[in-house]
Short mmCIF file of C-alpha atoms in Angstrom, two decimals:
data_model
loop_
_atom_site.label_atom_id
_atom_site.label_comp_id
_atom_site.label_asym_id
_atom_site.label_seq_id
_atom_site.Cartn_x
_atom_site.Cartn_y
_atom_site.Cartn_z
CA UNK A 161 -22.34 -10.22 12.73
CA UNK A 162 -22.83 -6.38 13.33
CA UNK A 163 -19.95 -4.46 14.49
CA UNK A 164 -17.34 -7.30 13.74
CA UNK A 165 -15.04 -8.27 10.66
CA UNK A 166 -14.59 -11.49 10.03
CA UNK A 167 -13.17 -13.72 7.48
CA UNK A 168 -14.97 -17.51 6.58
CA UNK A 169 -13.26 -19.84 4.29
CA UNK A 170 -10.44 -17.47 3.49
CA UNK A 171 -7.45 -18.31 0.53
CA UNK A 172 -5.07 -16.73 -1.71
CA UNK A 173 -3.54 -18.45 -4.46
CA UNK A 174 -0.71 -17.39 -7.12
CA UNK A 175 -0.38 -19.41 -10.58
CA UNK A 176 -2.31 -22.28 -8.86
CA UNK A 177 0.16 -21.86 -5.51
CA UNK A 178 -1.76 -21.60 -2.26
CA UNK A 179 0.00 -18.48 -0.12
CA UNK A 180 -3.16 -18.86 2.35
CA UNK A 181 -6.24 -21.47 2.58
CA UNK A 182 -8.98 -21.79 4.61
CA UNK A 183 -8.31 -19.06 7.12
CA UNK A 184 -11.07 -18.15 9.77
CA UNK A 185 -11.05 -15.53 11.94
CA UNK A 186 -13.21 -12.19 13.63
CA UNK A 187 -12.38 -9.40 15.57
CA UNK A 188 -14.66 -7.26 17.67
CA UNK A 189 -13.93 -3.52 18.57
CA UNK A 190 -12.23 -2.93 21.41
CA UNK A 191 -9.60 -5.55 20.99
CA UNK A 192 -5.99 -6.63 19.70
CA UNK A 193 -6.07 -9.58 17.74
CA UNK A 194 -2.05 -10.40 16.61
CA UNK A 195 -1.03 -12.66 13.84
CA UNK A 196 2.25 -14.52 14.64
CA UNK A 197 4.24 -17.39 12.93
CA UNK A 198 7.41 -17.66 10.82
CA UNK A 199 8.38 -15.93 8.03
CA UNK A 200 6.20 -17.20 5.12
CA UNK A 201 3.41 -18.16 7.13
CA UNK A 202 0.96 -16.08 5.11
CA UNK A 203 0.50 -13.47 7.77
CA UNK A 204 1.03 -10.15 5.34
CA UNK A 205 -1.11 -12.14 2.98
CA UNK A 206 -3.85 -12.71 5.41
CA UNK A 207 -3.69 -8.67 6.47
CA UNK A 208 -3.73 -7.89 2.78
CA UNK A 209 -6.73 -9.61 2.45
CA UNK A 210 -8.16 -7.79 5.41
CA UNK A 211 -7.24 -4.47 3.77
CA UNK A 212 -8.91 -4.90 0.70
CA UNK A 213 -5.42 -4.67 -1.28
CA UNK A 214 -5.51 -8.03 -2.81
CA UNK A 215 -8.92 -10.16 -3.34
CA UNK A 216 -9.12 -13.27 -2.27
CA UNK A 217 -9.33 -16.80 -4.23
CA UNK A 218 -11.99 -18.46 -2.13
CA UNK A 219 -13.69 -17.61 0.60
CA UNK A 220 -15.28 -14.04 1.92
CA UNK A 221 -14.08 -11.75 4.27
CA UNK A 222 -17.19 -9.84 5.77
CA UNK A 223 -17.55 -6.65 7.34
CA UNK A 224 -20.35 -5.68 9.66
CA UNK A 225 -22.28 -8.45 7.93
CA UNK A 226 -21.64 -7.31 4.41
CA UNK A 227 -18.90 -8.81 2.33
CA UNK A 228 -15.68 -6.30 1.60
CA UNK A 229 -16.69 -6.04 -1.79
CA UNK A 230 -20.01 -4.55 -1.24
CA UNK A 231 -18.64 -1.30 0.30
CA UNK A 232 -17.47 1.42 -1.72
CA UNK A 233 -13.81 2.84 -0.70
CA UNK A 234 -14.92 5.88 1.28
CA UNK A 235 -17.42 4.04 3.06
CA UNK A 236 -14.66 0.85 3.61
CA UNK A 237 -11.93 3.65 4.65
CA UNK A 238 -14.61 4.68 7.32
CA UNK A 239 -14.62 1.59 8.77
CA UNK A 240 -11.27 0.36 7.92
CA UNK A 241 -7.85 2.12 8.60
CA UNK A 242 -4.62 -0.13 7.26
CA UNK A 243 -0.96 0.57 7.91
CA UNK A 244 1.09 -1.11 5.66
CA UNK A 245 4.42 -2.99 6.53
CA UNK A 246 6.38 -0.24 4.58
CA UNK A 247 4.47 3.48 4.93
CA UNK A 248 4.09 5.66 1.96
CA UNK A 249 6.99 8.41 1.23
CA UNK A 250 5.97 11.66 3.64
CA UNK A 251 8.74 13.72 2.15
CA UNK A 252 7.48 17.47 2.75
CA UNK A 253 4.74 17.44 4.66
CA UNK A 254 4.47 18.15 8.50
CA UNK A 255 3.24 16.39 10.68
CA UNK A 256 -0.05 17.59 11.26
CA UNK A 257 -0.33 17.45 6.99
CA UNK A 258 0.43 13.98 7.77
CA UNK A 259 -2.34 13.35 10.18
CA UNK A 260 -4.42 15.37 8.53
CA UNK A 261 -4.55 12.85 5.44
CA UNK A 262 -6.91 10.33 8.12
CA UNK A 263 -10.00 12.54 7.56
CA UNK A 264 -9.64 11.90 3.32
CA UNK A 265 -12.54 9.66 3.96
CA UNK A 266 -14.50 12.00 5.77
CA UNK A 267 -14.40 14.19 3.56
CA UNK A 268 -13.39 13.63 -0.14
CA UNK A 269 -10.22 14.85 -1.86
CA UNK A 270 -12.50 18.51 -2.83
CA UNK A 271 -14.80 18.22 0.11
CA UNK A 272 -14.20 20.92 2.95
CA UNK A 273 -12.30 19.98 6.00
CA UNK A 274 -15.08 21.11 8.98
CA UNK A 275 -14.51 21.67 12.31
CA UNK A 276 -15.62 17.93 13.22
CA UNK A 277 -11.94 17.15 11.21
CA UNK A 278 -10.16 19.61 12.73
CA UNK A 279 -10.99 17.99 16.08
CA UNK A 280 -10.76 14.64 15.22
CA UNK A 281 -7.04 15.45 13.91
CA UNK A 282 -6.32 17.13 17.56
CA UNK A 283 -7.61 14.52 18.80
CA UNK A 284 -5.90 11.77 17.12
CA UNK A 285 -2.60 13.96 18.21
CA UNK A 286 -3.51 14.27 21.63
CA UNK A 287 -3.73 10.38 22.21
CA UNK A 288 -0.95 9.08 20.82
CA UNK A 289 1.38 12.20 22.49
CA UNK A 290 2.35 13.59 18.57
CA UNK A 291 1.24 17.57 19.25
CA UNK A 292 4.48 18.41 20.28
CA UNK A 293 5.55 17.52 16.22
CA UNK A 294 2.88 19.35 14.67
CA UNK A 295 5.13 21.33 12.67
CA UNK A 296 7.91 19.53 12.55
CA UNK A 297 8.73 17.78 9.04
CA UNK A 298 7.45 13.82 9.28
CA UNK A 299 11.07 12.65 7.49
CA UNK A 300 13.08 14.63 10.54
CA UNK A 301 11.39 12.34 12.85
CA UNK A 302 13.25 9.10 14.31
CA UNK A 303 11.63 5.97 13.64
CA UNK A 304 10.05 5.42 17.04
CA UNK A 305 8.31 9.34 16.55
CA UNK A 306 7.14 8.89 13.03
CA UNK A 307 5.38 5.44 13.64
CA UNK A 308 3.40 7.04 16.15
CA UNK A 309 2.50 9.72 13.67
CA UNK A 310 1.52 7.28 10.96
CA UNK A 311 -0.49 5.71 13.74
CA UNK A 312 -1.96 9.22 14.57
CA UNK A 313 -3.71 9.39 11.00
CA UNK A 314 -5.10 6.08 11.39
CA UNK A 315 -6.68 7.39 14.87
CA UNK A 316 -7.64 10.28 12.70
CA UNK A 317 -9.68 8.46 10.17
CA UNK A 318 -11.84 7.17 13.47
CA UNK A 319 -12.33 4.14 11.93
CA UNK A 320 -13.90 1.13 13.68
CA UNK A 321 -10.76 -1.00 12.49
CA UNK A 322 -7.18 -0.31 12.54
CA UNK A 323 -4.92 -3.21 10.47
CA UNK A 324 -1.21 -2.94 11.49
CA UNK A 325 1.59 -4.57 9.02
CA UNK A 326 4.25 -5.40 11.54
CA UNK A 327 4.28 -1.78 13.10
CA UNK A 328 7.53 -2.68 15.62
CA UNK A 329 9.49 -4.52 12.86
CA UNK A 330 12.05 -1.47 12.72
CA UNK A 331 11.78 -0.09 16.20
CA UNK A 332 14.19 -0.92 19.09
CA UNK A 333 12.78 -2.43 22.13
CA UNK A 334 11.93 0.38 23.57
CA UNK A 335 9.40 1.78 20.98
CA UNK A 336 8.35 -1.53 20.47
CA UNK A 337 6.70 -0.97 23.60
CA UNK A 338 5.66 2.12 23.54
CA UNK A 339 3.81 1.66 20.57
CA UNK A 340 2.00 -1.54 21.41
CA UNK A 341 1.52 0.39 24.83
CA UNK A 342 0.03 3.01 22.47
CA UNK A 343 -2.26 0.67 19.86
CA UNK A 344 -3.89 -1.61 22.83
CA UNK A 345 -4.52 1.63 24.90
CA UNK A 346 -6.63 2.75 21.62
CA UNK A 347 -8.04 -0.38 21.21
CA UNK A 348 -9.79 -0.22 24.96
CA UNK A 349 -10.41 3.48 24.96
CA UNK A 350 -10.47 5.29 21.83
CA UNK A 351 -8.85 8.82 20.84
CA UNK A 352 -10.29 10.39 23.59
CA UNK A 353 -10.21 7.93 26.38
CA UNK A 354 -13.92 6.93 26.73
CA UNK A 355 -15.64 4.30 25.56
CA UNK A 356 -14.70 1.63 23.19
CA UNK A 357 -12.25 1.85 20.66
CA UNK A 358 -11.36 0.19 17.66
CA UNK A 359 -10.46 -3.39 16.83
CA UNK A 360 -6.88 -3.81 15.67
CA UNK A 361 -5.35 -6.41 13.63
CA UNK A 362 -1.66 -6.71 14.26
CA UNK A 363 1.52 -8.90 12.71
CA UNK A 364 3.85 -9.63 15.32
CA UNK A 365 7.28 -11.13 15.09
CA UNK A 366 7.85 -11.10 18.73
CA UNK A 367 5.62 -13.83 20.38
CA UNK A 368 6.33 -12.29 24.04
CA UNK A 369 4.83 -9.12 22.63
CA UNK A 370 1.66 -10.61 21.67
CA UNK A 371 1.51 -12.42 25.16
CA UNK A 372 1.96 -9.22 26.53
CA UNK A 373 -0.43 -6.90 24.44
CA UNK A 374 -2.94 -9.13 22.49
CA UNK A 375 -6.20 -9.89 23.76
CA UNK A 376 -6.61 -13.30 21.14
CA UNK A 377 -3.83 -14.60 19.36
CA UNK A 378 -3.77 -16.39 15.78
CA UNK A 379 -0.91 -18.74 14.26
CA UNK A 380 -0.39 -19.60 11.10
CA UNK A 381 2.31 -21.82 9.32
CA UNK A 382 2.55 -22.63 5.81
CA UNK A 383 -0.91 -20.55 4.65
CA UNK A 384 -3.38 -22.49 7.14
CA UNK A 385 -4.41 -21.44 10.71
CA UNK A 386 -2.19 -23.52 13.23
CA UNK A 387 -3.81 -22.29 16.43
CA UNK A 388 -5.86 -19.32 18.24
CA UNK A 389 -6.75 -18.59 21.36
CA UNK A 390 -5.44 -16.19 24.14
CA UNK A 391 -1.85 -15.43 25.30
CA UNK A 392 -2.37 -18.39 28.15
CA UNK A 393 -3.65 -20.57 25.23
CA UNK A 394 -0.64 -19.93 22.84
CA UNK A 395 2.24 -19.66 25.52
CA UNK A 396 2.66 -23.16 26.23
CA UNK A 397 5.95 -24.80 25.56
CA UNK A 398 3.58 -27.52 23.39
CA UNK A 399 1.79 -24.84 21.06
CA UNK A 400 5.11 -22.52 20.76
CA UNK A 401 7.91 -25.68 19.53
CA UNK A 402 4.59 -26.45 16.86
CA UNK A 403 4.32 -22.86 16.19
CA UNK A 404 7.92 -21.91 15.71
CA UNK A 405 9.57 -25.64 15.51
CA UNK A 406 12.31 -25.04 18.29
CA UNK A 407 12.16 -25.64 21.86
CA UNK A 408 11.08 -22.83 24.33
CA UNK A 409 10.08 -23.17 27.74
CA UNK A 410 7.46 -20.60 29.80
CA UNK A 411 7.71 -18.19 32.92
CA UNK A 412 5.70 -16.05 34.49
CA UNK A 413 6.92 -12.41 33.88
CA UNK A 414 8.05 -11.13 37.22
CA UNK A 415 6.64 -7.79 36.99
CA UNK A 416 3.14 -8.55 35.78
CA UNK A 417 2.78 -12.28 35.27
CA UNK A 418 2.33 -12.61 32.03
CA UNK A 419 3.41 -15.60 30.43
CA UNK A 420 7.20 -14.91 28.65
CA UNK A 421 8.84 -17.41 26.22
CA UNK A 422 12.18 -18.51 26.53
CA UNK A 423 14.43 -20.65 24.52
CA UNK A 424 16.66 -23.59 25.56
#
């Protein structure tokens, strides 16, 4: 399918142990798909899989109609921007150095950064409020700052796909929301605003954040797809004791009335 990604069929086996098995899923631009389930559950796998890092044992994952391993790297890193669970060391470089490292693709480790990459990099800074760091050293950052940096370079590398490794997993609650705030306002309106922006795959511990700031929602447990479907789909006290084995019960959110999970 053009302008998707999609996997068919998808597993992951170690020493003849299955990790993930017959995983299917797509995501269109301009929307949040999150990954939830307990620890184990082959999520990181599954985004692995996505990000080209690890190939897979059966099945294909596809990308605008071509399989992943049909694309050479720059022309995959133009499509496909990954944050992993645990970012690279930054240690001396700035942040706009930082962000600056999106356009690689663009441009080529000797190619010449243009005027197009300047801009894109501004831009990049611009939407996710990181201009006021520019010159500031990435490591002086707190955590809350520097993920929005590292999420700044992905915006950078304009790709049509950003995969997200549990991006909150360190953050307190309230950068937690401020950068799913940030990632779903990307996903409906790009770096600058207009038009559509990219599709994100995210890993999310917190099921009440997914509710909140996924468009579609997929569970796994033990390496196979449990259930999908959107946040009204998922947050049912049914779907979340198979999901996460313990009792929780639903309300509406009184703010915005959006299903929150609760449990007993």
């Amino acid at each position: 399918m053009e302008g998707a990604f999609q996997a068919r069929g998808l597993g992951f086996a170690v020493a003849g142990r299955p990790l993930l098995a017959d995983v299917d899923l797509g995501v269109e631009k301009g929307r949040v798909l999150g990954l939830i389930g307990h620890n184990g559950s082959g999520k990181s796998t599954l985004m692995k899989l996505l990000a080209r890092q690890i190939a897979p044992t059966t099945g294909e994952v596809s990308l605008d109609g071509r399989p992943l391993a049909a694309w050479g790297d720059r022309a995959f890193g133009r499509k496909v921007a990954y944050l992993p669970q645990t970012p690279p060391a930054a240690a001396g470089m700035t942040v706009r150095e930082l962000v600056r490292l999106g356009r690689y693709p663009w441009h080529g480790a000797l190619g010449r950064f243009s005027r197009r990459d300047a801009e894109r990099v501004d831009a990049a800074m611009e939407a996710t409020d990181t201009t006021r760091y520019a010159d500031r050293m990435v490591d002086s950052l707190s955590g809350g700052e520097r993920q929005r940096v590292w999420i700044a370079m992905l915006v950078a590398q304009d790709a049509d796909f950003m995969l997200l490794d549990e991006p909150i997993s360190a953050l307190d609650v309230a950068h937690q929301i401020e950068v799913l705030d940030l990632v779903h306002r990307l996903a409906r309106g790009g770096a600058d605003g207009i038009g559509q922006g990219p599709g994100v795959v995210v890993i999310l511990h917190d099921v009440n954040m997914a509710a909140r700031f996924c468009d579609d929602i997929l569970a796994l447990k033990s390496g196979r797809v449990l259930l999908r479907g959107g946040p009204a789909d998922l947050m049912t006290e049914d779907a979340l004791a198979r999901i996460y084995g313990v009792r929780m019960g639903i309300l509406p959110h009184p703010a915005g009335g959006w299903p929150v999970g609760f449990v007993y």
